[in-house]
Amino acid sequence: GVRTEFEDRDVDTLCPFCGVGCQTTAHVKDDKIISVDGRDGPANENRLCVKGRFGYDYIDHAGRLTKPLIRRDDAPKDWQAEMRDGDYSAVFREATWEEALERATGGLRAIRDEHGPFSMAGFGSAKGSNEEAYLFQKLVRTGFGSNNVDHCTRLCHASSVAALMETVGSGAVSAPFTAIDDAECAIVIGARPAQNHPVAATYFKRAAKRGTKLIIMDPRGQNLSRYASHSLQFKAGRDVALLNAMLYTIIEEELYDRQYVQANTEGFEELQERVKDYSPEEMEKVCGIEAAVIRDVARTYATARTSIIFWGMGISQHVHGTDNSRCLITLALITGQVGRPGTGLHPLRGQNNVQGASDAGLIPMFYPDYRSVETDEVRESIESFWGKPMDPKRGLTVVETINAIHDGQVKAMYIMGENPAMSDPDQNHARQALAKLEHLVVQDIFMTETAWHADVILPASAHAEKTGTFTNTNRQVQLARQVVPPPGEARQDWWITQALAQGIGLDWSYLHPKDVFAEMAQVMPSLNNITWDRLEREDSVTYPCDAPDEPGNEIIFVNGFPTTSGRGKIVPAKLIPPDELPDNDYPMVLTTGRMLEHWHTGAMTRRATALDMLEPEAVVMVNARDILRMGVEPGDYVQVQTRRGTILLKVRQDGDVPEGMLFIPFCFAEAAANVLTNPQLDPFGKIPEFKFCAARIEPVQAV
Ligand code: SF4
């Protein structure tokens, strides 16, 4: 962009809203951002979507927390706000930083010392920087003494990562989404990139226009299908039936890459055996796609010179999410569609730093760089580096932590930048747990639904108020620079985490995020040849990177896989039904997700003026026939109910939603979709089944 007379400086930084990782320039006047432009980053080449361009002013929202807050002694813990940003003075009083930190750390110390390390847990954030994630998990592991640390990756790609680690030995993407430029065929399954990764979608559209065969597979329709060669709206929850039928076709018609399979994989014979029961002709009734179409898609993918697969939450957020991912990985492995330009496996990461936060060890089973907490040599080396003994058992995941609070095991929590009161499944259950905690410290920028349950709230920094590194879906480590100061007495997140660490007895003395990055680089081989100075100069470096003067390897698995055998492991999957099937009482299928204008729980985007004007109220998307059957008009209020709760919201007619399905974005606190969702977990990734539960919808009187 060009600087105008209306601004006094420009700062190069990053969009905070999604895993695409668009580079931006913020234009500033009197310490306020007045506009944002796209920069020429490797993932966006000057483009931005509506969130990146117009979503920035949430940082100036009147509801920003600007002073530390302490819960009043007489305020009941289960008090729930009727409205966001309402008056909280009856529940919290303002405090100095000194008093708030003393109260926060005093409570944490007391519970740790009385009940031991397993009574403590922490949720960090995929919205924070790599440095913040690293410090957070280090605090939990060395200060609380357990591995009870997790973040919302558990709710998005945990099952994809479980499958990728098991089969190809690395949880990250094998190629950037820009690799679609070299692909003859691309499958996009369980994802809506035009809504959720909009700038990535522009690359997909361009590739399709240039001749890439774009195959879209999802129970809901989407506008990207206009660019597709094939669009398969299969039955929700029947992914494995469809994918195994594709594998059946590829094996039966001998379209697999025999040489690649022999040289680079293991487990092919078990797969041959398993998929025998999944012929397209058998599976067409199960998944709702004609056998001829399944065969055509399988042939297109397998016989293209280069094919790449992209997937999203529609694959991962199921009790069979790991199985879904295993099938996709198997497709790539048996056809050799990986490790070359234009091929690969790309789980589209949702949060701006979900890749980096996971890499930095913000997960209960792994230290930084996915080294198991249960491997003695690994633990001993980390113990000697951090100078503290650590627990040899994996910790609790997000939903397990909520259950452990109900069971009385977990009594104190530190939550930074996460909103489990909104994001977790079966919300009433999650909120009751938060209210039950003996001590809860929340670090955030707004009075989130979670913060209402806190004992101490520490006012933190928004994306534009801090400097740090972030790793996008393409494995590009990028530098975000501070644009404006935090408001009032709000502080940088790394500073707050360090103050808490010091208060619970850790001798930390980092002076700047770059000190943290330097320490991370010592324990994370993935950051080899990536330095802070380099990022200041170059803005973005892809990991793994072989030399200080190389841009990093966009494509991995060129020569085998980082598994013990060096081979990719084929793990066949069986068709498992969704946990809660529709019945007479709850005849519809409810699925949840995001929308273009709002990000996740809406804590940021619903406070951004332009985005809130575009999508100001809670809606449920429903097929026209179901609306007609109910006898209501689009815009009328309806009631949606599941076995876990009921919400009231407006109905919107949506041709993308098939008959018998309801879609509710989970960003609306006033009609929260997660009151309804099923907390049943995938056994491997421990991810809840947000994409499928039984529901019913009924008209109500105008409200
Ligand atoms: Fe921001 Fe993602 Fe939109 Fe890019 S695509 S501007 S990173 S929300």
XYZ file of C-alpha atoms and ligand atoms in Angstrom:
711
model
C 0.000 0.000 0.000
C 0.900 3.633 -0.355
C 1.238 5.766 2.746
C -1.234 8.595 2.773
C -1.348 11.881 4.652
C -3.780 10.246 7.055
C -1.193 7.960 8.583
C 2.052 8.413 10.423
C 3.634 4.987 10.063
C 3.367 1.543 8.435
C 4.315 -1.678 10.155
C 4.830 -5.016 8.433
C 3.111 -7.782 10.359
C 0.768 -10.780 9.917
C -2.959 -11.400 9.763
C -4.043 -13.106 13.008
C -7.100 -14.900 11.736
C -6.173 -18.128 10.016
C -3.540 -20.681 9.185
C -2.924 -19.262 5.728
C -0.616 -16.709 7.372
C -1.087 -13.721 5.100
C 1.573 -11.067 5.487
C 0.128 -7.601 6.034
C 1.123 -3.984 6.357
C -0.781 -2.066 9.026
C -1.199 1.663 8.434
C -1.194 3.599 11.688
C -2.236 7.062 12.828
C -1.823 8.199 16.430
C -1.243 4.635 17.614
C -4.437 3.370 15.948
C -4.558 1.049 12.957
C -6.523 2.824 10.251
C -6.225 0.252 7.476
C -4.503 -2.971 6.529
C -3.066 -4.094 3.188
C -1.747 -7.416 1.997
C 1.995 -7.776 1.530
C 3.926 -9.947 -0.852
C 4.235 -12.950 1.475
C 4.790 -16.495 0.193
C 1.264 -17.526 1.201
C -0.667 -14.494 -0.011
C 1.212 -12.482 -2.670
C -0.538 -9.244 -1.619
C -3.976 -10.820 -1.219
C -6.182 -10.662 1.860
C -9.672 -11.860 2.674
C -12.407 -9.895 4.413
C -11.156 -10.855 7.881
C -7.570 -9.821 7.226
C -8.532 -6.569 5.558
C -11.375 -5.407 7.778
C -11.131 -7.409 10.996
C -8.388 -5.393 12.699
C -10.461 -2.943 14.757
C -11.471 -5.491 17.386
C -8.295 -4.365 19.168
C -9.900 -0.951 19.810
C -13.185 -2.395 21.077
C -14.503 -0.809 24.266
C -14.612 -4.224 25.898
C -10.824 -4.623 25.946
C -9.503 -5.595 29.356
C -7.114 -2.878 30.441
C -6.596 -3.636 34.130
C -6.008 -6.839 36.110
C -9.201 -8.084 37.740
C -9.833 -10.152 40.860
C -13.098 -11.965 41.557
C -15.030 -10.485 44.463
C -15.207 -12.851 47.418
C -18.997 -12.953 47.400
C -19.432 -13.484 43.634
C -20.679 -16.988 42.831
C -18.392 -18.899 40.482
C -21.115 -20.141 38.196
C -22.366 -16.655 37.499
C -22.889 -16.404 33.778
C -22.997 -13.285 31.697
C -26.163 -12.646 29.785
C -24.318 -10.400 27.421
C -20.796 -10.077 26.215
C -18.937 -7.009 27.399
C -21.595 -6.415 30.038
C -20.865 -4.684 33.331
C -18.682 -7.025 35.344
C -18.092 -4.756 38.322
C -20.420 -6.790 40.544
C -18.267 -9.865 39.961
C -14.734 -8.516 39.576
C -12.796 -5.645 41.076
C -9.804 -3.915 39.549
C -6.423 -4.630 41.058
C -2.797 -3.675 40.589
C -0.546 -6.036 38.655
C 1.323 -6.761 41.858
C -1.801 -7.810 43.736
C -3.256 -9.759 40.803
C -0.039 -11.687 40.193
C 0.282 -12.432 43.897
C -3.320 -13.686 44.003
C -2.863 -15.702 40.790
C 0.389 -17.370 41.755
C -0.551 -17.765 45.430
C -3.596 -19.830 44.404
C -1.611 -21.923 41.933
C 1.173 -22.589 44.444
C -1.251 -23.515 47.219
C -3.113 -26.102 45.129
C 0.066 -27.548 43.625
C 1.635 -27.897 47.060
C -1.446 -29.386 48.683
C -2.793 -31.627 45.915
C 0.250 -32.271 43.730
C 1.097 -31.702 40.067
C -1.849 -33.628 38.595
C -4.305 -31.225 40.193
C -2.972 -28.539 37.837
C -3.576 -27.982 34.131
C -3.094 -25.319 31.487
C -4.703 -24.466 28.160
C -2.482 -22.348 25.928
C -3.483 -20.865 22.609
C -2.936 -21.425 18.912
C -3.511 -17.691 18.463
C -0.373 -16.827 20.405
C 3.156 -16.802 19.041
C 5.615 -19.683 19.015
C 7.465 -18.046 21.886
C 4.293 -17.738 23.967
C 3.377 -21.374 23.320
C 6.863 -22.538 24.245
C 6.874 -20.563 27.502
C 3.379 -21.734 28.402
C 4.165 -25.433 28.051
C 7.479 -24.949 29.836
C 5.642 -23.307 32.749
C 3.166 -26.195 33.019
C 5.841 -28.884 32.707
C 8.452 -27.362 34.983
C 6.271 -25.216 37.273
C 3.089 -27.274 37.679
C 5.023 -30.535 37.288
C 2.634 -32.377 34.955
C 2.099 -32.679 31.213
C -1.487 -31.435 31.570
C -1.090 -28.853 28.827
C -3.120 -28.651 25.663
C -4.806 -26.202 23.339
C -7.465 -26.093 20.697
C -5.460 -28.169 18.233
C -7.209 -30.971 20.136
C -10.462 -29.672 18.726
C -9.278 -29.289 15.132
C -6.548 -31.480 13.640
C -5.573 -33.758 16.537
C -6.823 -36.800 14.655
C -5.021 -35.760 11.448
C -1.801 -35.335 13.408
C -2.299 -38.707 15.150
C -2.683 -40.397 11.748
C 0.208 -38.514 10.138
C 2.583 -39.276 13.024
C 1.611 -42.946 12.956
C 1.978 -43.363 9.197
C 4.510 -40.883 7.832
C 6.237 -39.791 11.042
C 5.502 -36.064 10.837
C 2.376 -34.110 11.684
C 2.995 -31.163 9.387
C 1.957 -30.720 5.773
C 4.136 -32.433 3.172
C 3.790 -29.531 0.740
C 2.457 -25.943 0.876
C -0.980 -25.194 -0.543
C 0.716 -23.270 -3.337
C 1.887 -26.705 -4.588
C -1.517 -26.919 -6.257
C 0.079 -24.841 -9.033
C 1.989 -27.994 -10.057
C -0.861 -30.448 -9.484
C -2.842 -32.100 -12.281
C -5.415 -33.172 -9.722
C -6.359 -31.847 -6.298
C -8.820 -33.317 -3.816
C -10.366 -30.947 -1.293
C -12.278 -32.975 1.284
C -14.055 -31.936 4.475
C -12.952 -28.353 3.954
C -14.499 -25.105 2.738
C -11.449 -23.084 1.794
C -13.400 -20.188 0.265
C -14.871 -19.564 3.727
C -12.177 -20.749 6.073
C -8.903 -20.359 4.167
C -10.041 -17.757 1.665
C -6.679 -16.690 0.297
C -5.640 -20.330 -0.157
C -8.899 -20.767 -2.080
C -7.767 -18.122 -4.568
C -4.817 -20.389 -5.451
C -7.191 -23.328 -5.838
C -9.451 -21.374 -8.195
C -6.514 -20.176 -10.261
C -5.116 -23.705 -10.540
C -8.526 -25.044 -11.614
C -8.792 -22.353 -14.271
C -5.354 -23.385 -15.540
C -6.448 -27.013 -15.826
C -5.989 -28.724 -12.450
C -8.825 -31.204 -11.937
C -10.368 -30.033 -8.681
C -12.327 -32.717 -6.816
C -14.472 -31.409 -3.972
C -15.883 -33.890 -1.481
C -18.081 -32.743 1.381
C -21.581 -33.438 2.675
C -22.328 -29.724 2.271
C -22.094 -27.953 -1.043
C -19.813 -24.953 -1.481
C -19.145 -22.200 -3.970
C -15.669 -23.541 -4.765
C -17.487 -26.353 -6.565
C -18.074 -23.962 -9.453
C -14.405 -24.530 -10.254
C -14.494 -28.273 -9.688
C -14.302 -31.121 -12.185
C -16.123 -33.326 -9.665
C -18.252 -32.385 -6.680
C -19.279 -35.225 -4.374
C -21.816 -34.428 -1.665
C -21.526 -37.705 0.194
C -23.527 -38.705 3.257
C -22.211 -37.131 6.459
C -20.039 -39.428 8.544
C -19.515 -41.949 5.724
C -16.053 -40.748 4.710
C -14.387 -44.135 5.234
C -16.941 -45.854 2.979
C -16.203 -43.418 0.156
C -12.426 -43.400 0.622
C -12.123 -47.162 1.018
C -14.175 -47.565 -2.161
C -11.633 -45.328 -3.932
C -8.808 -47.466 -2.521
C -10.673 -50.603 -3.671
C -10.887 -49.197 -7.193
C -7.231 -48.218 -7.310
C -6.165 -51.677 -6.173
C -8.663 -53.627 -8.283
C -7.853 -51.673 -11.429
C -4.128 -51.823 -10.620
C -3.777 -48.069 -10.700
C -1.430 -47.992 -7.725
C 2.280 -47.343 -8.061
C 3.707 -50.812 -7.533
C 7.289 -49.613 -7.480
C 6.609 -46.841 -4.972
C 4.617 -49.186 -2.759
C 7.443 -51.730 -2.732
C 10.201 -49.215 -2.125
C 8.547 -46.813 0.282
C 5.612 -48.316 2.154
C 4.616 -51.142 4.478
C 1.224 -52.699 5.149
C -0.075 -52.937 1.568
C -1.189 -56.565 1.945
C -3.358 -55.768 4.974
C -4.909 -52.951 2.994
C -5.699 -55.260 0.069
C -7.408 -57.592 2.495
C -9.332 -54.826 4.295
C -10.733 -53.001 1.295
C -12.152 -56.193 -0.244
C -15.425 -55.440 1.536
C -15.622 -51.904 0.174
C -16.362 -52.125 -3.538
C -17.838 -48.903 -4.976
C -20.928 -50.884 -5.945
C -21.418 -51.934 -2.293
C -20.525 -48.550 -0.882
C -22.733 -46.438 -3.134
C -25.732 -46.969 -0.843
C -23.649 -46.274 2.229
C -21.981 -43.045 1.143
C -24.594 -41.843 -1.321
C -22.251 -41.482 -4.302
C -22.746 -43.565 -7.460
C -20.192 -46.311 -7.987
C -19.260 -44.958 -11.428
C -18.453 -41.564 -9.910
C -16.359 -43.117 -7.146
C -14.421 -45.071 -9.737
C -13.964 -42.022 -11.953
C -12.626 -39.921 -9.071
C -10.305 -42.725 -7.943
C -8.930 -43.063 -11.474
C -8.489 -39.317 -11.836
C -6.542 -39.043 -8.596
C -4.413 -42.149 -9.129
C -3.515 -41.676 -12.778
C -2.745 -37.961 -12.734
C 0.988 -37.326 -12.935
C 0.693 -35.158 -9.823
C -2.125 -35.198 -7.262
C -2.426 -33.436 -3.934
C -4.966 -33.779 -1.102
C -6.240 -30.971 1.136
C -8.453 -31.656 4.101
C -10.119 -29.854 6.965
C -12.295 -30.331 10.010
C -14.906 -32.295 8.063
C -12.350 -35.111 8.066
C -10.908 -34.655 11.529
C -13.845 -33.804 13.823
C -15.363 -37.261 13.996
C -15.034 -40.246 16.292
C -13.486 -41.813 13.175
C -11.366 -38.740 12.377
C -8.079 -40.631 12.610
C -9.473 -43.341 10.313
C -10.567 -40.702 7.801
C -7.047 -39.257 7.744
C -5.494 -42.722 7.499
C -7.509 -43.329 4.322
C -6.302 -40.072 2.761
C -2.686 -40.850 3.635
C -3.105 -44.343 2.192
C -4.423 -42.881 -1.068
C -1.231 -40.838 -1.389
C 1.053 -43.685 -0.318
C -0.217 -46.373 -2.690
C -0.220 -44.027 -5.663
C 3.141 -42.405 -4.853
C 1.423 -39.012 -4.851
C 3.751 -37.548 -2.230
C 7.289 -36.145 -2.078
C 7.266 -34.579 -5.566
C 6.249 -31.094 -6.737
C 2.464 -30.952 -7.148
C 1.802 -33.901 -4.841
C 1.275 -34.284 -1.139
C -0.848 -34.270 1.961
C -2.034 -30.954 3.343
C -4.311 -30.737 6.385
C -5.377 -27.081 6.113
C -4.527 -25.693 9.546
C -7.170 -23.457 11.033
C -5.677 -21.140 13.624
C -2.913 -18.762 12.631
C -0.411 -20.625 14.815
C -1.822 -24.085 15.379
C 1.169 -25.556 13.562
C 3.671 -23.541 15.577
C 1.968 -24.043 18.943
C 1.930 -27.808 18.388
C 5.563 -27.760 17.202
C 6.470 -25.816 20.369
C 5.101 -28.596 22.597
C 1.746 -27.144 23.648
C 0.322 -30.672 23.700
C 0.175 -33.223 26.504
C 2.074 -36.081 24.882
C 4.996 -34.283 23.288
C 7.801 -31.919 24.157
C 8.814 -29.405 21.472
C 9.279 -31.029 18.063
C 6.966 -33.953 18.869
C 9.383 -35.850 21.095
C 7.443 -38.143 23.387
C 7.262 -37.271 27.082
C 7.137 -41.027 27.689
C 10.562 -41.774 26.157
C 13.187 -41.828 28.908
C 16.155 -40.524 26.882
C 14.074 -37.670 25.490
C 12.800 -36.700 28.914
C 16.249 -36.875 30.468
C 17.715 -34.605 27.822
C 14.892 -32.055 28.234
C 15.204 -32.286 32.027
C 18.870 -31.456 31.860
C 18.197 -28.585 29.419
C 15.379 -27.064 31.495
C 17.005 -27.969 34.800
C 13.877 -29.536 36.350
C 12.643 -33.100 36.828
C 9.538 -33.841 34.785
C 6.638 -36.225 34.833
C 7.074 -39.349 32.684
C 3.377 -39.719 31.808
C 1.444 -38.010 29.064
C -0.963 -35.389 30.341
C -4.658 -34.734 29.888
C -6.124 -33.466 26.634
C -8.677 -30.636 26.468
C -11.857 -32.676 26.929
C -10.129 -35.059 29.358
C -9.177 -32.040 31.471
C -12.799 -30.890 31.645
C -13.817 -34.405 32.720
C -10.983 -34.504 35.281
C -12.302 -31.293 36.851
C -15.703 -32.926 37.240
C -13.996 -35.963 38.766
C -12.236 -33.758 41.311
C -8.716 -34.432 40.044
C -7.931 -31.093 38.398
C -8.500 -28.187 40.796
C -6.519 -25.276 39.335
C -5.991 -24.007 35.811
C -4.113 -21.358 33.898
C -5.863 -20.524 30.604
C -4.205 -18.196 28.123
C -6.150 -16.932 25.117
C -8.497 -19.910 24.894
C -12.213 -19.944 25.375
C -13.229 -23.472 26.367
C -16.556 -22.177 27.715
C -17.435 -21.592 24.054
C -15.190 -23.915 22.068
C -15.607 -27.188 23.939
C -18.333 -29.672 23.085
C -21.297 -30.025 25.444
C -20.888 -26.494 26.687
C -22.994 -26.757 29.829
C -20.740 -29.577 31.023
C -17.605 -27.508 30.200
C -18.893 -24.400 31.977
C -19.900 -26.363 35.057
C -16.332 -27.667 35.165
C -14.811 -24.189 34.912
C -17.102 -23.018 37.714
C -15.994 -25.950 39.841
C -12.284 -25.111 39.701
C -10.859 -23.957 43.007
C -8.546 -21.549 41.237
C -8.664 -20.293 37.664
C -6.250 -17.769 36.170
C -7.296 -16.402 32.776
C -5.080 -14.303 30.548
C -7.017 -12.687 27.708
C -7.874 -9.521 25.866
C -11.654 -9.632 26.424
C -14.059 -10.745 29.102
C -14.615 -14.039 27.323
C -17.190 -16.603 28.404
C -14.285 -18.455 30.061
C -12.988 -15.351 31.848
C -16.342 -14.972 33.647
C -15.397 -18.077 35.628
C -11.917 -16.834 36.600
C -10.526 -15.926 39.999
C -7.927 -13.651 38.464
C -7.981 -12.112 34.979
C -4.759 -10.757 33.518
C -5.194 -8.276 30.633
C -3.123 -9.365 27.652
C -2.110 -8.169 24.184
C -3.895 -8.516 20.867
C -2.063 -9.647 17.745
C -1.002 -6.165 16.672
C 0.353 -5.310 20.104
C 3.204 -7.765 20.245
C 6.156 -9.172 18.373
C 6.647 -12.872 17.813
C 6.990 -15.692 15.311
C 4.075 -17.695 13.916
C 4.107 -20.841 11.784
C 1.415 -21.109 9.153
C -0.177 -24.131 7.506
C 2.687 -24.238 4.960
C 5.402 -24.620 7.683
C 6.475 -21.034 6.999
C 7.875 -19.467 10.172
C 6.998 -15.780 9.917
C 7.681 -12.689 11.992
C 4.805 -10.525 13.251
C 5.906 -7.128 14.463
C 4.265 -5.006 17.125
C 2.180 -2.290 15.483
C 0.636 -0.395 18.413
C 1.031 -0.448 22.215
C -1.382 -2.516 24.324
C -4.211 -0.462 25.882
C -4.108 0.762 29.480
C -2.224 -1.601 31.717
C -2.539 -4.620 29.414
C 0.787 -6.423 28.998
C 2.527 -8.620 26.472
C 1.606 -12.274 26.914
C 5.193 -13.559 27.193
C 5.769 -11.051 29.997
C 2.670 -12.230 31.878
C 3.603 -15.916 31.533
C 7.100 -15.126 32.783
C 5.704 -13.166 35.761
C 3.492 -16.135 36.687
C 6.429 -18.528 36.254
C 8.535 -16.417 38.576
C 5.673 -16.283 41.071
C 5.464 -20.077 41.259
C 9.188 -20.434 41.789
C 10.819 -20.599 38.341
C 13.911 -18.485 37.755
C 13.123 -17.143 34.292
C 14.734 -13.974 32.995
C 13.876 -13.565 29.326
C 14.143 -9.966 28.173
C 12.514 -10.254 24.746
C 10.708 -12.876 22.621
C 13.926 -13.252 20.647
C 15.581 -14.740 23.762
C 12.802 -17.322 23.878
C 13.181 -18.065 20.173
C 16.929 -18.578 20.662
C 16.212 -21.121 23.419
C 13.621 -22.877 21.263
C 16.115 -23.179 18.436
C 18.404 -25.094 20.804
C 15.795 -27.788 21.530
C 13.965 -27.826 18.215
C 15.925 -29.226 15.277
C 13.012 -28.139 13.063
C 14.243 -24.559 13.544
C 17.783 -25.320 12.328
C 19.123 -22.442 10.251
C 16.195 -20.188 11.186
C 17.253 -17.298 13.385
C 15.453 -14.232 14.680
C 17.830 -11.978 12.714
C 17.033 -13.898 9.579
C 13.305 -13.519 10.150
C 13.747 -9.798 10.736
C 15.459 -9.586 7.358
C 13.439 -12.118 5.362
C 10.058 -12.179 7.191
C 9.433 -15.855 6.379
C 11.525 -19.043 6.285
C 10.118 -22.525 5.694
C 11.165 -25.377 7.959
C 12.975 -27.736 7.615
C 15.752 -25.522 6.293
C 19.113 -26.959 5.269
C 21.309 -23.862 5.317
C 21.294 -20.269 6.603
C 21.076 -18.969 3.050
C 18.337 -21.320 1.811
C 14.610 -20.564 1.951
C 13.703 -23.975 3.425
C 12.196 -27.146 1.985
C 8.670 -26.680 0.742
C 8.318 -30.358 -0.106
C 9.226 -33.117 2.331
C 9.228 -36.935 2.116
C 11.309 -36.670 -1.061
C 13.456 -39.608 0.063
C 11.230 -41.747 2.267
C 9.711 -40.898 5.635
C 10.966 -39.968 9.109
C 9.644 -43.245 10.554
C 11.703 -45.977 12.217
C 11.732 -48.042 9.027
C 11.989 -45.056 6.697
C 8.781 -46.299 5.052
C 5.286 -44.898 5.082
C 2.996 -47.164 7.070
C -0.346 -48.035 5.512
C -2.984 -48.346 8.234
C -6.277 -49.669 6.858
C -9.500 -48.273 8.296
C -12.881 -49.846 9.002
C -16.163 -48.023 8.642
C -17.331 -46.913 12.088
C -20.638 -45.050 12.324
C -20.890 -41.634 13.971
C -21.424 -41.896 17.732
C -24.963 -40.513 17.798
C -27.185 -41.408 14.864
C -30.506 -39.682 14.133
C -33.611 -41.377 15.514
C -37.303 -40.575 15.938
C -36.675 -38.054 18.723
C -33.753 -36.345 17.011
C -34.178 -36.985 13.287
C -31.725 -34.428 11.852
C -27.927 -34.362 11.631
C -26.323 -31.309 13.236
C -22.927 -30.198 11.992
C -20.952 -27.171 13.157
C -18.111 -25.061 11.816
C -16.991 -21.580 10.942
C -18.227 -18.928 8.552
C -16.272 -16.555 6.337
C -16.819 -13.444 8.451
C -16.299 -14.879 11.919
C -13.385 -16.540 13.491
C -13.900 -19.448 15.869
C -15.673 -18.400 19.085
C -16.082 -14.883 17.730
C -14.107 -13.289 20.585
C -12.261 -11.147 18.042
C -14.334 -10.968 14.868
C -17.661 -10.274 16.551
C -15.989 -7.215 18.027
C -14.697 -6.086 14.618
C -17.126 -3.476 13.277
C -17.255 -4.461 9.607
C -17.390 -8.199 10.237
C -20.098 -7.885 12.849
C -22.162 -5.738 10.485
C -21.885 -8.448 7.822
C -22.931 -11.310 10.119
C -24.487 -9.807 13.253
C -26.702 -12.598 14.565
C -26.884 -16.283 15.237
C -28.295 -18.416 12.440
C -28.874 -22.059 11.647
C -28.497 -22.987 7.977
C -31.224 -25.318 6.713
C -32.289 -26.782 3.373
C -35.343 -25.129 1.734
C -37.382 -28.357 1.918
C -36.868 -28.701 5.657
C -37.840 -25.047 6.128
C -41.003 -25.647 4.132
C -41.778 -28.779 6.119
C -41.475 -26.842 9.388
C -43.879 -24.205 8.075
C -41.570 -21.282 8.860
C -40.016 -18.546 6.747
C -36.305 -17.812 6.453
C -35.504 -15.312 9.226
C -37.993 -16.801 11.688
C -36.816 -17.989 15.066
C -36.450 -21.722 15.552
C -35.376 -23.939 18.385
C -32.609 -26.489 17.868
C -32.329 -29.227 20.411
C -30.050 -32.178 21.078
C -29.676 -34.520 24.048
C -27.368 -31.946 25.646
C -29.267 -28.711 25.313
C -31.440 -26.280 23.383
C -30.706 -23.005 21.630
C -32.902 -20.414 19.960
C -31.794 -18.708 16.771
C -32.906 -17.562 13.325
C -33.244 -19.951 10.419
C -31.462 -19.217 7.133
C -32.226 -21.021 3.899
C -29.049 -22.531 2.519
C -28.844 -24.606 -0.646
C -25.432 -25.951 0.403
C -27.012 -27.845 3.285
C -28.587 -31.160 2.252
C -32.025 -32.157 3.418
C -31.973 -33.599 6.917
C -28.920 -31.588 7.998
C -28.509 -28.458 10.128
C -25.390 -26.313 10.090
C -24.645 -23.888 12.947
C -21.513 -21.722 13.130
C -20.034 -21.940 16.619
C -19.121 -18.256 16.923
C -22.385 -16.990 18.420
C -22.321 -16.815 22.225
C -26.019 -15.944 22.409
C -26.972 -19.206 20.696
C -23.901 -21.304 21.211
C -23.664 -24.340 18.951
C -21.538 -26.158 21.475
C -24.439 -26.332 23.910
C -25.635 -28.971 21.461
C -22.527 -30.869 20.315
C -21.492 -34.376 21.314
C -18.288 -34.636 23.393
C -17.641 -38.246 22.328
C -13.949 -38.568 21.338
C -11.982 -40.170 18.562
C -9.960 -42.804 20.472
C -6.623 -41.849 18.885
C -6.679 -38.078 18.426
C -9.068 -37.427 21.359
C -10.993 -35.006 19.184
C -14.739 -34.591 19.770
C -17.331 -35.291 17.087
C -18.278 -31.677 16.316
C -19.346 -32.627 12.806
C -22.155 -35.031 13.602
C -24.839 -35.421 16.221
C -28.559 -36.062 16.248
C -30.764 -32.985 16.561
C -34.260 -31.687 16.062
C -35.492 -28.304 14.913
C -38.855 -26.711 15.685
C -40.555 -23.415 15.024
C -41.061 -21.039 17.963
C -43.045 -17.864 18.472
C -41.259 -14.644 17.531
C -38.910 -13.520 20.312
Fe -6.126 -13.598 7.327
Fe -6.541 -16.128 6.612
Fe -7.877 -14.175 5.419
Fe -5.261 -14.464 4.999
S -6.865 -15.912 4.409
S -6.338 -12.556 5.353
S -4.550 -15.163 7.027
S -8.037 -14.769 7.571
